[in-house]
XYZ file of C-alpha atoms in Angstrom:
505
model
C -12.229 69.007 -63.574
C -13.184 65.492 -62.745
C -13.106 62.349 -64.754
C -15.409 59.389 -64.430
C -19.173 58.927 -63.834
C -19.778 56.552 -60.938
C -20.765 57.044 -57.306
C -17.044 57.392 -56.431
C -16.902 60.356 -58.834
C -20.222 61.665 -57.492
C -18.769 62.114 -53.946
C -15.533 63.419 -55.224
C -17.501 66.157 -57.143
C -19.590 66.912 -53.964
C -16.533 67.336 -51.821
C -14.822 69.582 -54.322
C -17.977 71.772 -54.623
C -18.241 71.965 -50.864
C -14.778 73.677 -50.677
C -14.424 77.076 -49.100
C -12.979 78.254 -52.426
C -16.440 77.710 -54.081
C -14.976 76.375 -57.278
C -16.697 75.866 -60.568
C -16.873 72.045 -61.136
C -16.390 70.713 -64.498
C -16.608 67.055 -65.417
C -16.169 64.425 -68.167
C -17.924 61.087 -68.164
C -19.155 58.352 -70.480
C -22.537 58.503 -69.006
C -24.372 61.570 -67.766
C -24.463 61.015 -64.043
C -27.531 63.038 -62.732
C -25.818 63.841 -59.464
C -22.583 65.111 -60.884
C -24.413 67.040 -63.602
C -26.466 68.756 -60.846
C -23.314 69.785 -58.911
C -21.684 71.100 -62.087
C -24.751 73.289 -62.916
C -25.097 74.496 -59.318
C -21.344 75.602 -59.221
C -21.456 77.316 -62.518
C -19.453 74.631 -64.223
C -20.302 72.225 -67.089
C -20.549 68.459 -67.791
C -19.515 66.760 -71.075
C -19.865 63.231 -72.451
C -16.500 61.927 -73.357
C -14.612 58.764 -73.778
C -12.504 58.791 -70.607
C -9.812 56.521 -71.767
C -9.004 58.820 -74.718
C -6.379 61.286 -73.309
C -6.674 63.618 -76.249
C -10.432 64.077 -75.805
C -10.129 64.552 -72.002
C -7.373 67.094 -72.245
C -9.187 69.020 -74.962
C -12.115 69.619 -72.557
C -9.596 70.545 -69.821
C -8.032 73.138 -72.032
C -11.198 74.493 -73.435
C -12.614 75.079 -69.930
C -9.261 76.318 -68.544
C -9.434 74.146 -65.466
C -6.935 74.439 -62.504
C -6.367 70.824 -62.134
C -7.867 67.350 -63.183
C -9.000 64.739 -60.639
C -9.175 61.308 -62.142
C -11.702 58.927 -60.535
C -11.465 55.439 -62.165
C -8.443 53.413 -62.992
C -8.732 53.007 -66.756
C -7.969 56.692 -67.574
C -4.806 56.255 -65.451
C -3.846 53.125 -67.415
C -4.458 54.970 -70.732
C -2.335 57.935 -69.808
C -4.845 60.683 -69.018
C -2.673 62.035 -66.222
C 0.424 61.973 -68.450
C -1.094 64.108 -71.260
C -2.773 66.559 -68.805
C 0.562 67.346 -67.211
C 2.268 67.471 -70.565
C -0.206 70.286 -71.414
C 0.557 72.052 -68.122
C -2.479 70.973 -66.285
C -1.750 69.429 -62.764
C -3.473 66.116 -62.235
C -4.524 64.054 -59.233
C -3.903 60.615 -60.687
C -1.158 58.237 -61.222
C 0.651 58.338 -64.545
C 0.435 55.210 -66.830
C 3.875 53.984 -65.634
C 2.991 54.395 -61.932
C -0.506 52.910 -62.343
C 1.245 49.600 -63.372
C 0.951 48.611 -59.681
C -2.668 48.365 -60.313
C -3.074 47.538 -64.035
C -0.641 44.614 -63.958
C -1.072 42.303 -60.846
C 2.073 40.373 -62.195
C 4.127 43.518 -62.260
C 2.953 44.311 -58.668
C 4.106 40.915 -57.399
C 7.449 41.221 -59.273
C 7.951 44.643 -57.741
C 7.301 43.363 -54.312
C 9.708 40.457 -54.629
C 12.412 42.524 -56.410
C 12.515 45.017 -53.499
C 11.739 42.366 -50.984
C 8.703 44.255 -49.557
C 6.508 42.940 -46.783
C 2.978 41.615 -47.433
C 3.648 39.675 -50.587
C 2.392 36.262 -51.936
C 3.847 33.423 -53.948
C 2.857 33.720 -57.584
C 3.469 32.438 -61.013
C 2.343 33.946 -64.397
C 1.473 32.340 -67.670
C 0.706 33.534 -71.171
C -1.538 30.702 -72.132
C -4.087 28.365 -70.534
C -2.092 25.388 -71.782
C 1.094 26.560 -69.889
C -0.867 27.233 -66.715
C -2.701 23.913 -66.750
C 0.537 21.927 -67.534
C 2.350 23.637 -64.716
C -0.455 23.156 -62.180
C -0.839 19.580 -63.107
C 2.957 18.858 -62.763
C 3.424 20.491 -59.313
C -0.024 20.580 -57.561
C 0.428 17.180 -56.159
C 3.724 17.942 -54.618
C 3.874 21.754 -53.807
C 1.299 22.863 -51.240
C 0.908 26.324 -52.490
C 0.043 25.155 -56.007
C -2.767 22.959 -54.719
C -4.716 25.725 -53.035
C -4.561 28.728 -55.416
C -6.202 31.784 -56.606
C -6.596 32.038 -60.395
C -6.747 35.606 -61.560
C -6.560 37.622 -64.862
C -3.106 39.137 -64.831
C -4.503 42.602 -65.462
C -6.992 44.741 -63.326
C -10.442 43.714 -64.630
C -12.876 45.323 -62.047
C -13.057 42.229 -59.850
C -13.904 39.922 -62.527
C -12.463 36.436 -63.176
C -10.922 35.744 -59.711
C -11.528 32.142 -58.520
C -10.104 30.618 -55.375
C -9.667 26.837 -55.527
C -9.149 24.859 -52.282
C -7.823 21.622 -53.509
C -7.176 19.836 -50.048
C -9.441 16.795 -50.434
C -8.090 13.759 -52.422
C -11.579 12.583 -53.308
C -12.307 16.037 -55.038
C -8.881 16.392 -56.517
C -9.752 15.381 -60.117
C -12.724 17.579 -60.131
C -10.690 20.606 -58.840
C -8.004 19.959 -61.512
C -10.730 19.972 -64.236
C -12.030 23.323 -62.786
C -8.621 24.855 -62.708
C -8.084 23.887 -66.395
C -11.465 25.252 -67.349
C -10.968 28.534 -65.623
C -7.443 29.009 -67.041
C -9.106 28.560 -70.529
C -11.771 31.313 -69.575
C -8.984 33.683 -68.403
C -7.004 33.277 -71.547
C -10.082 34.020 -73.619
C -11.084 36.939 -71.359
C -7.708 38.524 -71.514
C -7.761 38.669 -75.375
C -9.815 41.879 -75.010
C -6.915 43.631 -73.272
C -3.774 44.677 -75.097
C -0.405 45.996 -73.845
C 0.151 43.245 -71.300
C 2.090 40.097 -72.042
C 1.106 38.126 -68.829
C -2.470 36.655 -69.184
C -2.927 34.412 -66.179
C -1.842 34.838 -62.657
C -1.704 31.933 -60.173
C -1.188 33.074 -56.477
C -1.072 31.043 -53.299
C -4.474 30.960 -51.594
C -4.620 32.875 -48.284
C -7.529 33.511 -45.930
C -8.396 36.319 -43.527
C -10.295 39.514 -43.242
C -10.010 41.910 -46.142
C -9.853 45.617 -45.747
C -8.723 48.693 -47.948
C -6.255 51.255 -46.949
C -6.650 54.460 -49.128
C -3.982 57.170 -48.983
C -3.162 60.502 -50.403
C 0.443 60.965 -51.589
C 2.606 63.649 -53.251
C 5.328 61.188 -53.752
C 7.138 62.253 -50.625
C 4.794 61.231 -48.003
C 1.821 58.771 -47.904
C -0.940 59.786 -45.623
C -3.476 57.103 -44.734
C -7.254 57.478 -44.405
C -9.550 55.520 -42.255
C -9.631 51.757 -43.068
C -12.724 50.379 -45.122
C -13.942 46.989 -45.470
C -15.565 46.311 -48.829
C -17.904 43.330 -49.573
C -17.073 41.974 -52.994
C -19.518 39.035 -53.317
C -22.985 39.815 -54.861
C -25.038 38.183 -52.128
C -25.430 38.080 -48.374
C -22.744 36.486 -46.264
C -20.160 36.503 -49.175
C -21.974 34.134 -51.464
C -22.068 34.625 -55.227
C -19.785 35.878 -57.955
C -17.440 38.850 -57.154
C -18.419 42.313 -58.031
C -16.863 45.714 -57.957
C -18.232 45.938 -54.436
C -21.690 45.740 -52.970
C -21.209 47.957 -49.963
C -18.605 48.859 -47.342
C -18.084 49.900 -43.662
C -15.662 52.085 -41.831
C -14.939 53.333 -38.414
C -14.951 54.180 -35.689
C -11.843 56.093 -35.973
C -8.925 55.093 -38.319
C -9.214 51.296 -37.922
C -12.056 48.862 -38.152
C -13.440 46.642 -35.131
C -11.425 43.639 -36.474
C -8.199 45.420 -37.250
C -5.689 46.620 -34.621
C -3.855 49.900 -34.643
C -0.609 48.087 -35.020
C -1.929 46.287 -38.189
C -3.048 49.719 -39.502
C 0.523 51.068 -39.037
C 1.988 48.056 -40.674
C -0.393 48.281 -43.591
C 0.605 51.945 -44.040
C 4.287 51.081 -44.082
C 3.589 48.490 -46.716
C 1.648 50.875 -49.081
C 4.293 53.513 -48.397
C 7.094 50.932 -49.452
C 5.244 50.122 -52.760
C 4.880 53.789 -53.613
C 8.677 54.240 -53.013
C 9.454 51.153 -55.017
C 7.400 51.973 -58.046
C 8.738 55.622 -58.066
C 12.233 54.144 -58.033
C 11.453 51.718 -60.713
C 9.923 54.053 -63.210
C 11.656 57.283 -62.198
C 8.460 59.334 -61.696
C 6.699 60.989 -58.768
C 3.386 59.573 -57.630
C 0.850 62.276 -56.841
C -2.685 61.317 -56.182
C -4.558 58.551 -54.396
C -3.158 55.143 -53.873
C -4.782 52.222 -52.037
C -3.914 48.812 -50.814
C -6.611 46.131 -50.946
C -5.371 44.046 -48.148
C -5.904 41.035 -46.034
C -4.570 39.847 -42.565
C -3.047 36.401 -43.440
C -1.375 33.614 -41.598
C 1.835 33.686 -43.703
C 2.517 37.517 -43.798
C 0.234 39.349 -41.394
C -0.970 42.467 -43.299
C -0.728 41.367 -46.990
C -1.303 43.121 -50.290
C -4.084 41.399 -52.413
C -4.102 44.145 -54.962
C -3.253 47.717 -55.361
C -5.364 50.649 -56.552
C -4.031 53.722 -58.269
C -7.142 55.650 -57.201
C -9.940 55.651 -54.715
C -12.059 52.336 -54.334
C -15.703 52.367 -55.110
C -17.603 52.105 -52.842
C -14.670 52.834 -50.318
C -14.370 56.412 -51.509
C -17.839 57.156 -50.079
C -16.863 55.948 -46.502
C -13.674 58.135 -46.269
C -14.778 61.249 -48.189
C -18.004 61.533 -46.364
C -16.104 61.920 -43.052
C -13.267 63.984 -44.448
C -13.203 67.316 -42.472
C -10.252 68.810 -44.305
C -10.993 70.930 -47.427
C -10.389 68.399 -50.435
C -9.037 71.236 -52.551
C -6.322 72.121 -49.939
C -5.299 68.446 -50.026
C -5.236 68.529 -53.863
C -2.943 71.619 -53.836
C -0.894 69.912 -51.108
C -0.396 66.933 -53.574
C 0.278 69.126 -56.541
C 2.824 71.446 -54.768
C 4.596 68.601 -53.065
C 3.723 69.841 -49.568
C 1.242 67.213 -48.354
C 3.266 66.841 -45.175
C 2.089 70.311 -44.165
C -1.592 69.545 -44.557
C -3.384 68.258 -41.456
C -5.887 65.853 -42.769
C -8.736 65.119 -40.342
C -11.740 62.767 -40.347
C -14.932 62.545 -38.296
C -14.909 59.830 -35.711
C -18.101 58.229 -36.886
C -19.132 54.863 -38.293
C -20.201 54.743 -42.014
C -22.113 52.090 -43.929
C -22.435 52.034 -47.757
C -24.697 49.747 -49.707
C -24.869 49.483 -53.437
C -27.985 48.777 -55.477
C -27.662 46.996 -58.852
C -29.904 45.799 -61.511
C -30.307 42.110 -61.895
C -27.766 40.891 -64.623
C -24.896 42.620 -62.951
C -22.018 41.751 -62.838
C -21.938 38.809 -65.450
C -24.584 39.852 -67.872
C -24.367 43.753 -68.041
C -26.197 44.027 -71.295
C -29.212 42.658 -69.614
C -28.738 45.149 -66.680
C -28.604 48.150 -69.085
C -31.346 50.594 -70.131
C -33.905 50.027 -67.449
C -35.663 53.337 -66.265
C -34.702 54.267 -62.710
C -37.039 55.968 -60.303
C -35.684 57.303 -57.029
C -37.198 59.469 -54.277
C -34.060 61.233 -53.164
C -35.882 63.457 -50.648
C -37.200 60.486 -48.668
C -33.680 58.958 -48.591
C -32.298 62.234 -47.223
C -35.218 62.343 -44.718
C -34.072 58.899 -43.359
C -30.748 60.449 -42.534
C -28.903 58.983 -45.448
C -27.023 60.255 -48.472
C -27.726 59.149 -52.055
C -25.071 58.848 -54.743
C -25.799 58.003 -58.430
C -23.582 55.327 -59.844
C -23.928 53.707 -63.274
C -26.833 55.754 -64.384
C -27.447 57.882 -67.595
C -29.577 61.029 -67.643
C -31.203 61.270 -71.042
C -32.269 64.347 -73.003
C -35.990 63.562 -72.200
C -35.185 63.765 -68.471
C -35.480 59.986 -67.926
C -32.717 58.210 -66.092
C -31.699 54.572 -67.339
C -29.366 52.003 -65.789
C -25.885 51.757 -67.294
C -25.335 48.081 -66.487
C -23.282 48.334 -63.222
C -24.181 49.436 -59.788
C -26.880 52.110 -60.313
C -26.588 53.953 -56.984
C -25.065 53.727 -53.584
C -26.636 54.963 -50.168
C -24.506 56.027 -47.411
C -25.305 56.428 -43.681
C -23.122 57.876 -40.889
C -23.979 56.986 -37.329
C -22.260 56.004 -34.058
C -23.344 52.295 -34.491
C -23.118 50.001 -37.463
C -26.443 48.354 -37.103
C -28.315 51.556 -36.938
C -26.642 52.796 -40.097
C -27.431 49.567 -41.832
C -31.126 49.590 -40.706
C -31.618 53.134 -41.906
C -30.296 52.271 -45.410
C -32.605 49.214 -45.441
C -35.538 51.651 -45.067
C -34.394 53.601 -48.092
C -34.185 50.674 -50.431
C -37.887 50.978 -50.992
C -37.434 54.409 -52.521
C -35.403 52.918 -55.394
C -37.032 51.006 -58.310
C -36.927 50.330 -61.965
C -39.924 51.649 -63.958
C -40.140 48.689 -66.242
C -40.468 46.077 -63.327
C -36.842 44.756 -63.877
C -35.312 43.683 -60.574
C -32.746 45.214 -58.349
C -30.697 43.654 -55.609
C -28.503 44.714 -52.800
C -26.866 43.171 -49.759
C -28.922 43.655 -46.553
C -26.185 42.148 -44.344
C -23.545 44.865 -44.625
C -23.189 46.649 -41.448
C -25.070 43.963 -39.534
C -23.754 42.715 -36.246
C -23.875 39.117 -37.465
C -21.612 39.819 -40.439
C -19.307 41.931 -38.285
C -19.039 39.093 -35.780
C -17.989 36.769 -38.511
C -15.184 39.170 -39.601
C -13.995 39.522 -36.001
C -13.933 35.764 -35.624
C -11.788 35.170 -38.693
C -9.475 38.101 -37.778
C -8.968 36.499 -34.225
C -8.063 33.219 -35.676
C -5.640 34.291 -38.396
C -4.091 36.854 -35.909
C -3.137 34.117 -33.496
C -1.499 32.253 -36.344
C 0.517 35.045 -37.867
C 1.611 36.339 -34.411
C 2.783 32.838 -33.553
C 4.948 32.901 -36.695
C 6.178 36.273 -35.847
C 7.305 35.063 -32.252
C 9.034 32.088 -33.890
C 10.849 34.167 -36.535
C 9.186 32.339 -39.409
C 6.714 35.046 -40.596
C 6.878 35.256 -44.371
C 8.564 31.803 -44.737
C 6.994 28.881 -46.383
C 8.038 25.179 -46.293
C 7.120 22.092 -48.177
C 8.384 18.555 -47.693
C 8.831 16.257 -50.709
C 9.462 12.551 -50.585
C 13.041 11.881 -51.806
C 13.978 15.508 -51.722
C 13.136 16.607 -48.214
C 12.460 20.164 -47.171
C 11.629 22.452 -50.008
C 11.599 26.408 -49.755
C 9.178 27.891 -52.310
C 10.294 31.425 -51.440
C 13.863 30.594 -52.386
C 12.650 28.850 -55.568
C 10.488 31.897 -56.629
C 13.419 34.299 -55.955
C 15.754 32.114 -58.138
C 13.100 32.005 -60.873
C 12.700 35.861 -60.868
C 16.509 36.169 -61.143
C 16.463 33.926 -64.271
C 18.062 30.974 -62.479
C 16.963 27.429 -63.400
C 15.044 25.807 -60.547
């Protein structure tokens, strides 16, 4: 039985249904995803509407259907303890328990964990409970400590990509304006975080870093962490990384296990970092991690491969890239995880290039109410005839047979090829086969998979790689320095460590 109703869950359902074991596929979701519903019916299973963050309701369906195991797609059911209660009722679950999922739910807890265990790939950070605290601190130190001048302001909790603002405060003539913006956004974050309970930290301030981003998704049974091909997701709403951040407007992967702008050594280092976080959180909470874990990462000047965030599940759209090329039976992998013998499973992927593009109704991501309830019309047959795969996302099949938008990305189109540009162009030809019946607008990013965007990523990667390798050669990778008049050299890393140990600084 699967949990969730987006495009990520659509491809999970498809891969489970394709298994040699010919399983009946059961599903629970908050919207009736037309693609998942079709798979359930074809397999002889069922689909039920259910609040997926209510563990009791989810497990009631699992018990009623007598399912063999549960596969959780999105992060919120993990945060709310769906895997915990499933396993308490004797149903194995591919999903992180609520304690283990802290590495995703609380960005502050993740950073504390990294610094406590002195793991590689970490950033300087500071947390605050109120906007006033954050503003006062930034105002006091941003004119002296470099890392507090150029910062990323984030909600301290996972919020689906919302609320992240990066402020580059390097120019003195813009300093006052940047200070005002930091204060305004800190206030917005405090207000936004009021909708979430169970987390003390409200605002996270991190040092600003730059470099190419990528996602490393892994299967783990708690003993071994097995990496999948790297994926590069594109968070901004519009072409060439302009516009507000979204859950992801499209992604690329391949060829092979890396990306054209990430080296094999960087892949291996990234895998070690994700593995170290899994081991650390297991030691911290005393539980075994079994499911999917992912590092949303960046090659940075100060650390090399660096963790930006962690996922306690597949990414969306990143799941489409890796699962579409997965050659190994997904159910064999699931039982390898459940039985704690993942090391014996040979996990293989096709050596192809994949491009995914999401299509969203106007209004997404900031005004989701405006993006809801528009009738969707899709010619899936023509999309397949173009050599692409179609996955329903935030879409709801109604009793009268109509399909309406759910307010987020309504669908995702995937194409496999041996060239990024060919895959991208094929998807572009499919966009015309998706429209809203009431004339409301849709948008997508045409640049994903283009040679121009790929060249930009490679240029950024080359520049930052030269810098972090220089630091590595000089033995100063991971170190930060500031010089203050009257004080001399200041080490922000040492200051942060003292602060985390409760020492006055």
